PDB file of C-alpha atoms in Angstrom:
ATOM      1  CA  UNK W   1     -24.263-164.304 -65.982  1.00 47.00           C
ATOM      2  CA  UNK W   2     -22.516-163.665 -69.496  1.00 50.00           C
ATOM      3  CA  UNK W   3     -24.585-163.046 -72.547  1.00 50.00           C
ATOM      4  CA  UNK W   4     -24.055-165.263 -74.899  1.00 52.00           C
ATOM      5  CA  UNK W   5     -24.161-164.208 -79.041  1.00 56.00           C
ATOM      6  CA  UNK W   6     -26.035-167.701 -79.880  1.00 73.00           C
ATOM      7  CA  UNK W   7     -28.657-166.937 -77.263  1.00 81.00           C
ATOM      8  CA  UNK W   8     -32.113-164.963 -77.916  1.00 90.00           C
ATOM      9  CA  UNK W   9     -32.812-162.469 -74.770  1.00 94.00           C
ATOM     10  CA  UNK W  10     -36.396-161.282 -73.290  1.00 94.00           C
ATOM     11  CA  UNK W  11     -36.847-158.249 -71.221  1.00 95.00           C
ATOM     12  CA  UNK W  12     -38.392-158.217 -67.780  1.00 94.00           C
ATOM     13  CA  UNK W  13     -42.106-157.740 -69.410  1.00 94.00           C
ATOM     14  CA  UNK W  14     -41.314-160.178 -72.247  1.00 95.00           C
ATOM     15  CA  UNK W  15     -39.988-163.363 -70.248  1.00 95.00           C
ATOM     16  CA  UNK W  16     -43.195-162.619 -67.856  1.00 94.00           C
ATOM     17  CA  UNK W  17     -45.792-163.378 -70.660  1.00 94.00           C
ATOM     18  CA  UNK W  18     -43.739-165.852 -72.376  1.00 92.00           C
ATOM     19  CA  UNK W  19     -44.635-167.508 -68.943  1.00 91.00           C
ATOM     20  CA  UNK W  20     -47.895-166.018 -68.265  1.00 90.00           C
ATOM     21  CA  UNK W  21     -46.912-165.020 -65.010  1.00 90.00           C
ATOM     22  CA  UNK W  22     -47.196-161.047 -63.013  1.00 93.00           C
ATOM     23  CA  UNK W  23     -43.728-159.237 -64.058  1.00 92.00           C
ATOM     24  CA  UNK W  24     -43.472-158.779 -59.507  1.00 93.00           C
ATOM     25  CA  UNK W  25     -43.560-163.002 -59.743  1.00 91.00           C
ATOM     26  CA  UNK W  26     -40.956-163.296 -62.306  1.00 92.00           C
ATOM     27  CA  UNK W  27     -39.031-161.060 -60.459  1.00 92.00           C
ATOM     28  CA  UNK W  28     -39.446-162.562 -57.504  1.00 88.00           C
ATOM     29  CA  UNK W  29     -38.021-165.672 -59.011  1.00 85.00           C
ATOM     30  CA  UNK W  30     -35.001-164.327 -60.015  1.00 86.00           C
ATOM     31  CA  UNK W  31     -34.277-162.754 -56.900  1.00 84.00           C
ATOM     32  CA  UNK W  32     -34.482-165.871 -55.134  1.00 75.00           C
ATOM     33  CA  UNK W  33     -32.350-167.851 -57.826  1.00 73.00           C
ATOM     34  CA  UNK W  34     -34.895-169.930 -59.447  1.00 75.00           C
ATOM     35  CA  UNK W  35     -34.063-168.806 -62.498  1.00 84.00           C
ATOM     36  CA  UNK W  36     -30.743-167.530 -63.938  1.00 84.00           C
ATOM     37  CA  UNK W  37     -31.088-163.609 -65.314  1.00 88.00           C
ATOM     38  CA  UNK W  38     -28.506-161.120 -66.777  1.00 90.00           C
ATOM     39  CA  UNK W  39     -28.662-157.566 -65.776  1.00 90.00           C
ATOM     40  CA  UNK W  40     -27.306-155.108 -68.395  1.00 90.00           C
ATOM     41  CA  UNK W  41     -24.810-152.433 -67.415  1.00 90.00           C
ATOM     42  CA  UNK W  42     -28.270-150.175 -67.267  1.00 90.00           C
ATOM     43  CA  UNK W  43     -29.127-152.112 -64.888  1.00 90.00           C
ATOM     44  CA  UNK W  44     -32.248-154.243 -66.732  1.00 91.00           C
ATOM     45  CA  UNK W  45     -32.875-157.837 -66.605  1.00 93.00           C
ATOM     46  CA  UNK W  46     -32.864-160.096 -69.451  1.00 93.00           C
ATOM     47  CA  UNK W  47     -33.669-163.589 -69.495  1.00 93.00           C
ATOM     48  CA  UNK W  48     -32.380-166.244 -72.214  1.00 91.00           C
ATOM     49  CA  UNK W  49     -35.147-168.131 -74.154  1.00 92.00           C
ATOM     50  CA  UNK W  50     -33.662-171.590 -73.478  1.00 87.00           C
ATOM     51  CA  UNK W  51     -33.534-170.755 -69.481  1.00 86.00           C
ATOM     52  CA  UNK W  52     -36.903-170.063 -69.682  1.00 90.00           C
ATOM     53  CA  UNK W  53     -37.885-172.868 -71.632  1.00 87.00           C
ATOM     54  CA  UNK W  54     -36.321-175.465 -69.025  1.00 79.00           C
ATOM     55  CA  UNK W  55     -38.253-173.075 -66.607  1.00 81.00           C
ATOM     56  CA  UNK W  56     -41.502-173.676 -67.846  1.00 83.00           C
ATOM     57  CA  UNK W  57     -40.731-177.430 -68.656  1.00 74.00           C
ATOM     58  CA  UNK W  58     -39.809-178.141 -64.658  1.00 68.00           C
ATOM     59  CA  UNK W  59     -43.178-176.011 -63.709  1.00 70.00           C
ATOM     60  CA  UNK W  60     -45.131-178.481 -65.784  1.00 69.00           C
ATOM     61  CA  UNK W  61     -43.419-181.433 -64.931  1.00 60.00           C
ATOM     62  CA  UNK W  62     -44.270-179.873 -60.962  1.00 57.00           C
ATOM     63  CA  UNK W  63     -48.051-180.071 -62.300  1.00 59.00           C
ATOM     64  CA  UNK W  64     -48.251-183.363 -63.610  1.00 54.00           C
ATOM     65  CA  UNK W  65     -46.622-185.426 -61.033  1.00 53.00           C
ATOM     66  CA  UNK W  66     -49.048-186.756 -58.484  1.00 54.00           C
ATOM     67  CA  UNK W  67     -49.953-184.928 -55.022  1.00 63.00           C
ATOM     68  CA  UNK W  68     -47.272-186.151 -52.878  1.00 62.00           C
ATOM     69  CA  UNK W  69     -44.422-185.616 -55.147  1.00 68.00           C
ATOM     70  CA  UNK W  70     -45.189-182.746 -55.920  1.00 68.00           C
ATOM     71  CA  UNK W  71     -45.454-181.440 -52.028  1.00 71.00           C
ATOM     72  CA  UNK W  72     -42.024-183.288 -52.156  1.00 74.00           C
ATOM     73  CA  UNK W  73     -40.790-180.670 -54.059  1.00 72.00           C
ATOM     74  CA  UNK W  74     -42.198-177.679 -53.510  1.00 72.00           C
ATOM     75  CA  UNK W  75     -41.128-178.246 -49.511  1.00 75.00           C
ATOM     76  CA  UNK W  76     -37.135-179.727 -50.825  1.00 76.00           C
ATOM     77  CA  UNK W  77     -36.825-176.583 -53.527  1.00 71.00           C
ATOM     78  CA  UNK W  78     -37.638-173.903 -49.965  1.00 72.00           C
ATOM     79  CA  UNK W  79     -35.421-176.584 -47.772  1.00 74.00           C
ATOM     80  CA  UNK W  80     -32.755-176.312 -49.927  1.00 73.00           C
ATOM     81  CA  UNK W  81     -32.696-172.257 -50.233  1.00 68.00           C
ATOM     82  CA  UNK W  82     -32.747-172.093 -46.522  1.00 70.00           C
ATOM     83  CA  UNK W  83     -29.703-174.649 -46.095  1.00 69.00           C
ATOM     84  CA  UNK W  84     -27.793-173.231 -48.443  1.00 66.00           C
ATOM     85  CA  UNK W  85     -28.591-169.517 -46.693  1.00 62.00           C
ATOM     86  CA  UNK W  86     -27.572-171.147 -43.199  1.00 64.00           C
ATOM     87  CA  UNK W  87     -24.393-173.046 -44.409  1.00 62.00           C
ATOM     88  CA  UNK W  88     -22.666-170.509 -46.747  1.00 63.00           C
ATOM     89  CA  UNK W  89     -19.615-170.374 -44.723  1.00 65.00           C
ATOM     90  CA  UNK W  90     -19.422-174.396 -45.568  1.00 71.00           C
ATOM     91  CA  UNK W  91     -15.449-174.567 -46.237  1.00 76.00           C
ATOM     92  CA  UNK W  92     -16.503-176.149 -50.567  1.00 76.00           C
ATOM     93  CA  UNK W  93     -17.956-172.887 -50.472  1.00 74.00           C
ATOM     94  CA  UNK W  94     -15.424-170.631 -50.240  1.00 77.00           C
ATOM     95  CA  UNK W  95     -14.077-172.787 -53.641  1.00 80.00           C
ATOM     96  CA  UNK W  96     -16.663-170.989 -55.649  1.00 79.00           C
ATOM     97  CA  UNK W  97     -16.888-167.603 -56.932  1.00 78.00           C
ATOM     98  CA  UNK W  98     -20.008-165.571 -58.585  1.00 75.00           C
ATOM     99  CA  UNK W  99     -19.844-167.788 -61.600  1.00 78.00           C
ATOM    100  CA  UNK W 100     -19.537-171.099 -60.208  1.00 78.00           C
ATOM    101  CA  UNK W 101     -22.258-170.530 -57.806  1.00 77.00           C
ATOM    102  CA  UNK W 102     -24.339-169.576 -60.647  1.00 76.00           C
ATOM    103  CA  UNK W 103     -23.423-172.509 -62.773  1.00 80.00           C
ATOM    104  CA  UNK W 104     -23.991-174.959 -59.921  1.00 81.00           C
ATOM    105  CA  UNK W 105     -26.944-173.223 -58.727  1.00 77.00           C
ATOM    106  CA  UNK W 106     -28.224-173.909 -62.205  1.00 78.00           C
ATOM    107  CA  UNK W 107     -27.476-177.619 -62.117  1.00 83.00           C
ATOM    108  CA  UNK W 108     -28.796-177.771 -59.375  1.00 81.00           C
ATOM    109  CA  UNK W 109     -32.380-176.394 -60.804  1.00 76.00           C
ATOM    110  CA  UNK W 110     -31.939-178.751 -63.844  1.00 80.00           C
ATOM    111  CA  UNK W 111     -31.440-181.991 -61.371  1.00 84.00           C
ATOM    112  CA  UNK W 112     -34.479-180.872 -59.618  1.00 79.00           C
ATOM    113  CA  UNK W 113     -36.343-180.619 -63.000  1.00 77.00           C
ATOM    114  CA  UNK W 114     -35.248-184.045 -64.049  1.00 82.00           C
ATOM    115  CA  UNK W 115     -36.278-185.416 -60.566  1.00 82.00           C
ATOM    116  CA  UNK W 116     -39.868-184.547 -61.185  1.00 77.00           C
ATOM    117  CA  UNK W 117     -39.799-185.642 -64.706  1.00 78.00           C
ATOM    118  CA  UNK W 118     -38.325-189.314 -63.000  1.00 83.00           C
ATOM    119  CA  UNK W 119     -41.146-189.560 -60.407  1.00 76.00           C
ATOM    120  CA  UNK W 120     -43.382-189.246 -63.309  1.00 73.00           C
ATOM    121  CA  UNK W 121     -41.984-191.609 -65.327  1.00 71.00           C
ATOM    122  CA  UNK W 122     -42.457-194.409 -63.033  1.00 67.00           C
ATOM    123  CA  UNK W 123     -44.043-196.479 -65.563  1.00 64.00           C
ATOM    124  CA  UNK W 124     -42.156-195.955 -68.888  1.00 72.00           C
ATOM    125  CA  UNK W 125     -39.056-197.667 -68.487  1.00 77.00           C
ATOM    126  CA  UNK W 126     -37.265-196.049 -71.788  1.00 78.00           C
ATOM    127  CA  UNK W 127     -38.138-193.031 -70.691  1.00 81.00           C
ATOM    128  CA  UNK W 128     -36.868-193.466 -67.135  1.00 85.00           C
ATOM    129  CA  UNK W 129     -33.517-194.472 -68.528  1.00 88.00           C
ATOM    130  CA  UNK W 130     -33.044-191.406 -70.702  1.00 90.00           C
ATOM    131  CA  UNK W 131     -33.308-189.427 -68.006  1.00 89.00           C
ATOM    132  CA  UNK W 132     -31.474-191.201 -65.694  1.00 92.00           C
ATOM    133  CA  UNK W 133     -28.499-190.522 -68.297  1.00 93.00           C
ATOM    134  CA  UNK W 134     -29.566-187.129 -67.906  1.00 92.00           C
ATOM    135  CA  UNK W 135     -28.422-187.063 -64.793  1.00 92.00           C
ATOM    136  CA  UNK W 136     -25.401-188.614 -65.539  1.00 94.00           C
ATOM    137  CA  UNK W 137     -24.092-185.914 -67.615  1.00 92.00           C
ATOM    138  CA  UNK W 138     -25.147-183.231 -65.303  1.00 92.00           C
ATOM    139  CA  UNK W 139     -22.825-185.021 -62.840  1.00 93.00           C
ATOM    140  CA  UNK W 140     -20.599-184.773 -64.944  1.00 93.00           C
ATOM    141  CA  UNK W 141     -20.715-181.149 -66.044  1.00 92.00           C
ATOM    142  CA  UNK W 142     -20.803-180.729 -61.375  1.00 92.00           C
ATOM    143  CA  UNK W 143     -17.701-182.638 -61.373  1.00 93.00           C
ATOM    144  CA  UNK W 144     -16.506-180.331 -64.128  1.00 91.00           C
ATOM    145  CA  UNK W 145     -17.391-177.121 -62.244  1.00 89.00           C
ATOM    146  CA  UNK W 146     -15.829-178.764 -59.158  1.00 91.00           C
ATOM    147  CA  UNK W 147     -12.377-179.763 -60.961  1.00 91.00           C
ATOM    148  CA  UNK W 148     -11.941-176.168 -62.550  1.00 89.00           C
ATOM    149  CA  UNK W 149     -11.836-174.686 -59.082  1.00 89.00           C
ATOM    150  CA  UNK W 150      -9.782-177.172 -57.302  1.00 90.00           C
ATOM    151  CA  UNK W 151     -11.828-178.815 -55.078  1.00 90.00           C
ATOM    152  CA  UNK W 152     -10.517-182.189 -54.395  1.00 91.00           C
ATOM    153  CA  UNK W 153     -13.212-185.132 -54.402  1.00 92.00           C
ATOM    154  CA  UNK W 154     -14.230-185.147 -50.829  1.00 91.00           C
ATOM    155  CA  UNK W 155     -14.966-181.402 -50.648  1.00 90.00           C
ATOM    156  CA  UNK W 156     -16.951-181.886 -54.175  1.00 91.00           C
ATOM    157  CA  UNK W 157     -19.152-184.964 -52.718  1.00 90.00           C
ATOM    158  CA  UNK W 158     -19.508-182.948 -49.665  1.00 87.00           C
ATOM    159  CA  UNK W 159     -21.677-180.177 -51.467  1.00 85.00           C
ATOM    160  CA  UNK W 160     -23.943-182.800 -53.192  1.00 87.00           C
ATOM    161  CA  UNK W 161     -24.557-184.560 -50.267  1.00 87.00           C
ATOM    162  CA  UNK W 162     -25.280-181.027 -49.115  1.00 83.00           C
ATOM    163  CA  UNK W 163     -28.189-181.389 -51.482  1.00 83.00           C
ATOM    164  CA  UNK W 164     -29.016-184.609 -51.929  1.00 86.00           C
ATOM    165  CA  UNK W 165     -29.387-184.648 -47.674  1.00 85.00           C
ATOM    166  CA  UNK W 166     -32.284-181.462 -48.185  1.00 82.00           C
ATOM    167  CA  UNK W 167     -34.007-183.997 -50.369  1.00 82.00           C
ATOM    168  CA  UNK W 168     -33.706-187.196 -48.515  1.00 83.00           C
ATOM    169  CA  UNK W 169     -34.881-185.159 -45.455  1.00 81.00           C
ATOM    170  CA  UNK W 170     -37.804-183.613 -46.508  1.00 78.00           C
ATOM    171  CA  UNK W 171     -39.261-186.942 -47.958  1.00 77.00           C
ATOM    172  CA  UNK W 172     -38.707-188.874 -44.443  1.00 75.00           C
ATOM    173  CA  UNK W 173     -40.523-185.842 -42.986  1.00 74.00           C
ATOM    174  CA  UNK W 174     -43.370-185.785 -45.194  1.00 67.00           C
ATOM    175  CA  UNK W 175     -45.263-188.936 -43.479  1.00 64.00           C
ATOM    176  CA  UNK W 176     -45.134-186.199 -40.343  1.00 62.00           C
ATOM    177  CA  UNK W 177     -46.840-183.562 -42.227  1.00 57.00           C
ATOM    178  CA  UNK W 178     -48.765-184.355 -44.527  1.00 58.00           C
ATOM    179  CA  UNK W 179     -51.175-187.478 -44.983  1.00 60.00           C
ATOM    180  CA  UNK W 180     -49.159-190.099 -46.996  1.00 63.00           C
ATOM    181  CA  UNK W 181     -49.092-193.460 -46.615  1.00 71.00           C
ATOM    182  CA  UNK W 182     -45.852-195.307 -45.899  1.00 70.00           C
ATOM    183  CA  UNK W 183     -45.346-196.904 -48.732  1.00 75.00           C
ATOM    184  CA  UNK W 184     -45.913-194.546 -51.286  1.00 72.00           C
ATOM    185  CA  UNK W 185     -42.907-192.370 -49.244  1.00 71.00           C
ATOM    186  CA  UNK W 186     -40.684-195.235 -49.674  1.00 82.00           C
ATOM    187  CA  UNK W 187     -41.488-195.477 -53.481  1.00 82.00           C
ATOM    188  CA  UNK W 188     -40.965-191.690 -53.407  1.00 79.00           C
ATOM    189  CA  UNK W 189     -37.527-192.046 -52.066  1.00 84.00           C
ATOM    190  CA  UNK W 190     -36.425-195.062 -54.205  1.00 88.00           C
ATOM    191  CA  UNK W 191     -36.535-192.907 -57.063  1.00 86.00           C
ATOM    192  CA  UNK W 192     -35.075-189.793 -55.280  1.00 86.00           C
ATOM    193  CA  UNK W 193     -31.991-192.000 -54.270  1.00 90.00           C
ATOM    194  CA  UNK W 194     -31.554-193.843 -57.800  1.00 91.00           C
ATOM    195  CA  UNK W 195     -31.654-190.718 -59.833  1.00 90.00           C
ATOM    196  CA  UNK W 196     -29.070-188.669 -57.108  1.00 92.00           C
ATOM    197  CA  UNK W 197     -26.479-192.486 -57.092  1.00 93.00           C
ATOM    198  CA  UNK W 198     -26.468-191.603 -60.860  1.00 94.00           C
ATOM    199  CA  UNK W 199     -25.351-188.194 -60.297  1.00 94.00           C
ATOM    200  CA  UNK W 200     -22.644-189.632 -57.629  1.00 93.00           C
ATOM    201  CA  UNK W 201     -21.099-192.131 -59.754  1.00 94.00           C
ATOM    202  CA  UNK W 202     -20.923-189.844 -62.847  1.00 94.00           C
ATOM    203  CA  UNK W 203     -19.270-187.204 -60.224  1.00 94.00           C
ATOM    204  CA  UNK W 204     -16.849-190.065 -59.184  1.00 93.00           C
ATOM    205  CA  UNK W 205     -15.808-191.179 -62.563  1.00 93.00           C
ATOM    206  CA  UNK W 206     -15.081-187.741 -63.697  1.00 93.00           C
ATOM    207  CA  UNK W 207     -12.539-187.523 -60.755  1.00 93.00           C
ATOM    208  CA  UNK W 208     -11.423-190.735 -61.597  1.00 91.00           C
ATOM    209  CA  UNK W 209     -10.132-190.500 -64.915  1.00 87.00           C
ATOM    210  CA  UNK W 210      -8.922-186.726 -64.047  1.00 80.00           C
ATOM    211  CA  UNK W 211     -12.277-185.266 -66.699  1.00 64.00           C
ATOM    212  CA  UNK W 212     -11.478-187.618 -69.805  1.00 61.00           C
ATOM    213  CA  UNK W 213     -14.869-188.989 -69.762  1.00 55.00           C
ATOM    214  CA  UNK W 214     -16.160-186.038 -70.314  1.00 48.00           C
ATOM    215  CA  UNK W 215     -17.018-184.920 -73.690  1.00 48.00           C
ATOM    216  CA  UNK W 216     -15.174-181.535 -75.176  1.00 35.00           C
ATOM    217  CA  UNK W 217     -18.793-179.668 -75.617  1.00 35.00           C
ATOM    218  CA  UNK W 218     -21.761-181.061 -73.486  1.00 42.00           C
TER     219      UNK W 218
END
């Protein structure tokens, strides 16, 4: 990860109280990729303010979405890690380098972010639309990514189905292990699938017009 001159940096201890969380935790999170870090040539970490900020906004939106939602995602965010550990010799892979797999990763975490803040926002329609346009432009900034490195179109919509498939499959499972009643699943996954078509179709339309549509600086 590059430092960036606009961008104000925490250290290790810093970053950990910002989010009132053990130093070890914070860590921990890093290590596993839920959170982007820098390490400086003397080998410390640094976080940027505005990745922790989306941090602690996706750890409250995990909070304040209701019980099965957010099982949902606590079980999709470790289903995910472990598919992406089992599949890294997935030919789209071999596309990306350090960098890309940090950006996407990254995406990746913001989409998951915006998921929970969509299956809490159930009930305020103008709020449900502003984020599904949230989604549209992190498509975008995916099909971006993709583009720079060559992939063609199939191999790009084969890596988010790669992800969208670790959500999809966790919610069909959770009637299996967990008490939840049918229905509420099948609301659950209406808004899983309407929030990841947006993030299709804004992939597809990138491709389509060869990246006009998207803006010079998102």
């Amino acid at each position: 990860m590059e430092p960036s001159n606009n961008e104000t940096w925490l250290t290790l201890s810093e970053a950990a109280g910002l989010l009132d969380v053990h130093p070890t935790t914070l860590r921990r999170w890093a290590n596993n990729g839920d959170i982007p870090v820098m390490v400086t040539p003397g080998g410390h970490r640094r976080f940027a303010a505005s990745d922790l900020a989306r941090f602690a906004r996706e750890r409250s939106a995990l909070r304040n979405v209701n019980g099965f939602a957010g099982l949902w995602a606590t079980k999709a965010l470790a289903r995910t890690r472990q598919d992406v550990s089992v599949h890294r010799h997935e030919s789209w892979m071999a596309y990306f380098d350090e960098e890309g797999r940090s950006q996407t990763r990254l995406l990746g975490q913001q989409l998951m972010g915006l998921t929970l803040q969509y299956l809490s926002s159930e009930s305020n329609e103008e709020n449900s639309a502003s984020i599904l346009e949230e989604a549209r432009r992190i498509g975008r900034l995916y099909a971006r990514n993709c583009m720079a490195r060559g992939l063609p179109l199939r191999m790009t919509l084969e890596a988010s189905i790669f992800f969208r498939d670790s959500l999809i499959e966790t919610a069909l499972q959770l009637p299996e292990t967990a008490n939840i009643r049918p229905e509420a699943n099948i609301r659950l996954l209406r808004r899983v699938n309407a929030i990841l078509n947006a993030v299709h179709l804004a992939v597809a339309d990138v491709y389509e017009h060869g990246g006009d549509v998207i803006p010079a600086v998102e």
